[in-house]
Amino acid sequence: HGHRVIGIFEYQERRPGLLVEERGLQRALTAAGGGSRLLVFKDDFSPPSVARSLESAFKLKERPTALVFTRAAQVLTCFSWLVSKGIRVPADVSLVVLPNDSWYAELYPPLSYYEPDTRTYSREIARQVLELVNTGRVTRKPVKIELEHVAGATIGPASR
């Protein structure tokens, strides 16, 4: 969609999964070429800090044309903040959320987000339950669960 500046909104404490997401997004931008940039905005889990990050993002000379959120709660603050500023989704800015949540179905326009591959997720839970039943404990080992994109209507062309 031609987005050259993308903002990712993260909690100030960097957890391993978040670092993987950020690196993956940066690799995708690099592979796409064209001088695309990823800007990282931090918050402290509070709506006022998310709003401050949005203020910072939209005051930039070359502001992000797409926003990526790493927590579902950030979305509510974002939507209310955008409405208060008269910024339209997706005409003025695109939105994508990395985690999924059941209340996304209540939003309009429908949100673009990612959800885990439920078959893989279910198989892993079943494996762990069987291991617990058979051995009395569960081995902690990392499991890679692919995410599937759920296309909503919050991604549009980069605004000029």
mmCIF file of C-alpha atoms in Angstrom:
data_model
loop_
_atom_site.group_PDB
_atom_site.id
_atom_site.type_symbol
_atom_site.label_atom_id
_atom_site.label_comp_id
_atom_site.label_asym_id
_atom_site.label_seq_id
_atom_site.Cartn_x
_atom_site.Cartn_y
_atom_site.Cartn_z
ATOM 1 C CA HIS A 1 0.000 0.000 0.000
ATOM 2 C CA GLY A 2 3.000 2.325 -0.247
ATOM 3 C CA HIS A 3 3.518 3.027 3.455
ATOM 4 C CA ARG A 4 7.005 4.481 3.903
ATOM 5 C CA VAL A 5 6.774 5.329 7.613
ATOM 6 C CA ILE A 6 5.189 2.827 9.965
ATOM 7 C CA GLY A 7 4.812 3.362 13.686
ATOM 8 C CA ILE A 8 4.790 0.443 16.108
ATOM 9 C CA PHE A 9 3.390 1.028 19.594
ATOM 10 C CA GLU A 10 5.004 -1.012 22.350
ATOM 11 C CA TYR A 11 4.940 -1.256 26.104
ATOM 12 C CA GLN A 12 8.154 0.214 27.504
ATOM 13 C CA GLU A 13 9.256 -3.187 28.873
ATOM 14 C CA ARG A 14 10.664 -5.167 25.957
ATOM 15 C CA ARG A 15 9.676 -8.835 26.052
ATOM 16 C CA PRO A 16 11.211 -11.448 23.696
ATOM 17 C CA GLY A 17 8.055 -11.963 21.600
ATOM 18 C CA LEU A 18 7.767 -8.240 21.011
ATOM 19 C CA LEU A 19 11.387 -8.020 19.883
ATOM 20 C CA VAL A 20 10.747 -10.812 17.368
ATOM 21 C CA GLU A 21 7.680 -8.967 16.039
ATOM 22 C CA GLU A 22 9.609 -5.712 15.727
ATOM 23 C CA ARG A 23 12.555 -7.384 13.963
ATOM 24 C CA GLY A 24 10.198 -9.171 11.579
ATOM 25 C CA LEU A 25 8.473 -5.935 10.670
ATOM 26 C CA GLN A 26 11.844 -4.224 10.167
ATOM 27 C CA ARG A 27 13.033 -7.081 7.900
ATOM 28 C CA ALA A 28 9.836 -6.819 5.841
ATOM 29 C CA LEU A 29 10.329 -3.070 5.404
ATOM 30 C CA THR A 30 13.964 -3.549 4.408
ATOM 31 C CA ALA A 31 13.033 -6.259 1.912
ATOM 32 C CA ALA A 32 10.362 -3.994 0.403
ATOM 33 C CA GLY A 33 13.012 -1.345 -0.254
ATOM 34 C CA GLY A 34 12.133 2.228 -1.015
ATOM 35 C CA GLY A 35 13.578 3.657 2.192
ATOM 36 C CA SER A 36 10.688 2.630 4.449
ATOM 37 C CA ARG A 37 11.192 3.350 8.153
ATOM 38 C CA LEU A 38 9.896 1.820 11.349
ATOM 39 C CA LEU A 39 9.367 4.207 14.261
ATOM 40 C CA VAL A 40 8.956 2.772 17.761
ATOM 41 C CA PHE A 41 6.646 4.533 20.229
ATOM 42 C CA LYS A 42 6.579 3.502 23.897
ATOM 43 C CA ASP A 43 3.781 3.586 26.441
ATOM 44 C CA ASP A 44 3.307 2.495 30.055
ATOM 45 C CA PHE A 45 -0.018 0.633 29.615
ATOM 46 C CA SER A 46 -2.031 3.766 30.394
ATOM 47 C CA PRO A 47 -4.362 5.520 27.925
ATOM 48 C CA PRO A 48 -2.664 8.911 28.546
ATOM 49 C CA SER A 49 0.748 7.473 27.593
ATOM 50 C CA VAL A 50 -0.681 5.887 24.421
ATOM 51 C CA ALA A 51 -2.265 9.263 23.584
ATOM 52 C CA ARG A 52 1.095 11.012 24.163
ATOM 53 C CA SER A 53 2.753 8.552 21.790
ATOM 54 C CA LEU A 54 0.065 9.231 19.179
ATOM 55 C CA GLU A 55 0.592 12.993 19.635
ATOM 56 C CA SER A 56 4.333 12.506 19.089
ATOM 57 C CA ALA A 57 3.746 10.376 16.008
ATOM 58 C CA PHE A 58 1.376 12.837 14.351
ATOM 59 C CA LYS A 59 3.544 15.883 15.101
ATOM 60 C CA LEU A 60 6.430 14.472 13.058
ATOM 61 C CA LYS A 61 7.218 16.143 9.750
ATOM 62 C CA GLU A 62 7.006 12.721 8.067
ATOM 63 C CA ARG A 63 4.354 11.077 10.221
ATOM 64 C CA PRO A 64 3.483 7.387 10.077
ATOM 65 C CA THR A 65 0.832 6.457 7.542
ATOM 66 C CA ALA A 66 0.341 3.071 9.203
ATOM 67 C CA LEU A 67 0.211 2.175 12.897
ATOM 68 C CA VAL A 68 0.901 -1.263 14.365
ATOM 69 C CA PHE A 69 -0.303 -2.001 17.887
ATOM 70 C CA THR A 70 1.119 -4.717 20.098
ATOM 71 C CA ARG A 71 -1.680 -4.731 22.706
ATOM 72 C CA ALA A 72 -5.436 -4.836 22.243
ATOM 73 C CA ALA A 73 -6.035 -2.079 24.817
ATOM 74 C CA GLN A 74 -4.010 0.391 22.726
ATOM 75 C CA VAL A 75 -6.651 0.129 19.999
ATOM 76 C CA LEU A 76 -9.412 1.739 22.082
ATOM 77 C CA THR A 77 -7.217 4.702 22.975
ATOM 78 C CA CYS A 78 -6.112 4.988 19.352
ATOM 79 C CA PHE A 79 -9.642 5.001 17.922
ATOM 80 C CA SER A 80 -10.900 7.568 20.430
ATOM 81 C CA TRP A 81 -7.800 9.736 19.952
ATOM 82 C CA LEU A 82 -8.080 9.612 16.147
ATOM 83 C CA VAL A 83 -11.785 10.566 16.271
ATOM 84 C CA SER A 84 -10.997 13.503 18.582
ATOM 85 C CA LYS A 85 -8.468 14.777 16.014
ATOM 86 C CA GLY A 86 -10.667 14.169 12.954
ATOM 87 C CA ILE A 87 -8.283 11.541 11.563
ATOM 88 C CA ARG A 88 -10.025 8.878 9.478
ATOM 89 C CA VAL A 89 -9.266 5.147 9.262
ATOM 90 C CA PRO A 90 -8.181 4.009 6.671
ATOM 91 C CA ALA A 91 -8.367 7.190 4.558
ATOM 92 C CA ASP A 92 -5.791 9.082 6.668
ATOM 93 C CA VAL A 93 -3.998 6.280 8.520
ATOM 94 C CA SER A 94 -3.975 2.473 8.414
ATOM 95 C CA LEU A 95 -4.202 0.327 11.556
ATOM 96 C CA VAL A 96 -3.033 -3.224 12.253
ATOM 97 C CA VAL A 97 -3.085 -5.000 15.602
ATOM 98 C CA LEU A 98 -0.770 -7.924 16.319
ATOM 99 C CA PRO A 99 -2.810 -9.619 19.083
ATOM 100 C CA ASN A 100 -6.431 -10.590 18.589
ATOM 101 C CA ASP A 101 -9.390 -10.113 20.902
ATOM 102 C CA SER A 102 -13.066 -11.073 20.737
ATOM 103 C CA TRP A 103 -14.309 -7.466 20.971
ATOM 104 C CA TYR A 104 -12.699 -6.546 17.632
ATOM 105 C CA ALA A 105 -15.934 -7.722 16.010
ATOM 106 C CA GLU A 106 -17.627 -4.687 17.590
ATOM 107 C CA LEU A 107 -15.419 -2.134 15.809
ATOM 108 C CA TYR A 108 -16.153 -0.300 12.595
ATOM 109 C CA PRO A 109 -14.418 -0.300 10.238
ATOM 110 C CA PRO A 110 -13.504 -3.959 10.840
ATOM 111 C CA LEU A 111 -10.013 -4.164 12.304
ATOM 112 C CA SER A 112 -7.049 -5.846 10.579
ATOM 113 C CA TYR A 113 -5.320 -8.116 13.075
ATOM 114 C CA TYR A 114 -3.429 -11.367 13.508
ATOM 115 C CA GLU A 115 -4.551 -14.520 15.276
ATOM 116 C CA PRO A 116 -2.715 -17.733 16.085
ATOM 117 C CA ASP A 117 -3.166 -20.779 13.887
ATOM 118 C CA THR A 118 -5.803 -22.474 16.040
ATOM 119 C CA ARG A 119 -4.974 -26.013 14.868
ATOM 120 C CA THR A 120 -1.325 -25.692 15.913
ATOM 121 C CA TYR A 121 -2.329 -23.982 19.142
ATOM 122 C CA SER A 122 -4.880 -26.702 19.963
ATOM 123 C CA ARG A 123 -2.425 -29.514 19.150
ATOM 124 C CA GLU A 124 0.170 -27.968 21.471
ATOM 125 C CA ILE A 125 -2.329 -27.646 24.321
ATOM 126 C CA ALA A 126 -3.434 -31.266 23.808
ATOM 127 C CA ARG A 127 0.209 -32.432 23.770
ATOM 128 C CA GLN A 128 0.895 -30.654 27.044
ATOM 129 C CA VAL A 129 -2.242 -32.048 28.703
ATOM 130 C CA LEU A 130 -1.274 -35.595 27.663
ATOM 131 C CA GLU A 131 2.270 -35.041 28.911
ATOM 132 C CA LEU A 132 0.914 -33.791 32.242
ATOM 133 C CA VAL A 133 -1.376 -36.832 32.571
ATOM 134 C CA ASN A 134 1.395 -39.288 31.635
ATOM 135 C CA THR A 135 4.327 -37.772 33.539
ATOM 136 C CA GLY A 136 2.832 -35.441 36.127
ATOM 137 C CA ARG A 137 4.662 -32.432 34.669
ATOM 138 C CA VAL A 138 4.974 -30.396 31.485
ATOM 139 C CA THR A 139 8.271 -29.781 29.725
ATOM 140 C CA ARG A 140 8.759 -26.099 29.029
ATOM 141 C CA LYS A 141 9.993 -25.731 25.488
ATOM 142 C CA PRO A 142 9.397 -22.924 23.037
ATOM 143 C CA VAL A 143 6.714 -23.533 20.449
ATOM 144 C CA LYS A 144 6.443 -21.466 17.311
ATOM 145 C CA ILE A 145 2.803 -20.757 16.504
ATOM 146 C CA GLU A 146 2.278 -19.036 13.179
ATOM 147 C CA LEU A 147 -0.038 -16.059 13.023
ATOM 148 C CA GLU A 148 -2.687 -15.693 10.350
ATOM 149 C CA HIS A 149 -3.695 -12.267 9.068
ATOM 150 C CA VAL A 150 -7.375 -11.434 9.424
ATOM 151 C CA ALA A 151 -8.044 -8.787 6.817
ATOM 152 C CA GLY A 152 -10.273 -6.029 8.062
ATOM 153 C CA ALA A 153 -10.947 -2.662 6.509
ATOM 154 C CA THR A 154 -8.373 -0.610 8.435
ATOM 155 C CA ILE A 155 -5.587 -0.864 5.858
ATOM 156 C CA GLY A 156 -5.644 1.650 3.061
ATOM 157 C CA PRO A 157 -3.190 3.296 0.696
ATOM 158 C CA ALA A 158 -0.581 5.580 2.209
ATOM 159 C CA SER A 159 -1.968 9.079 2.568
ATOM 160 C CA ARG A 160 0.084 11.905 1.113
#
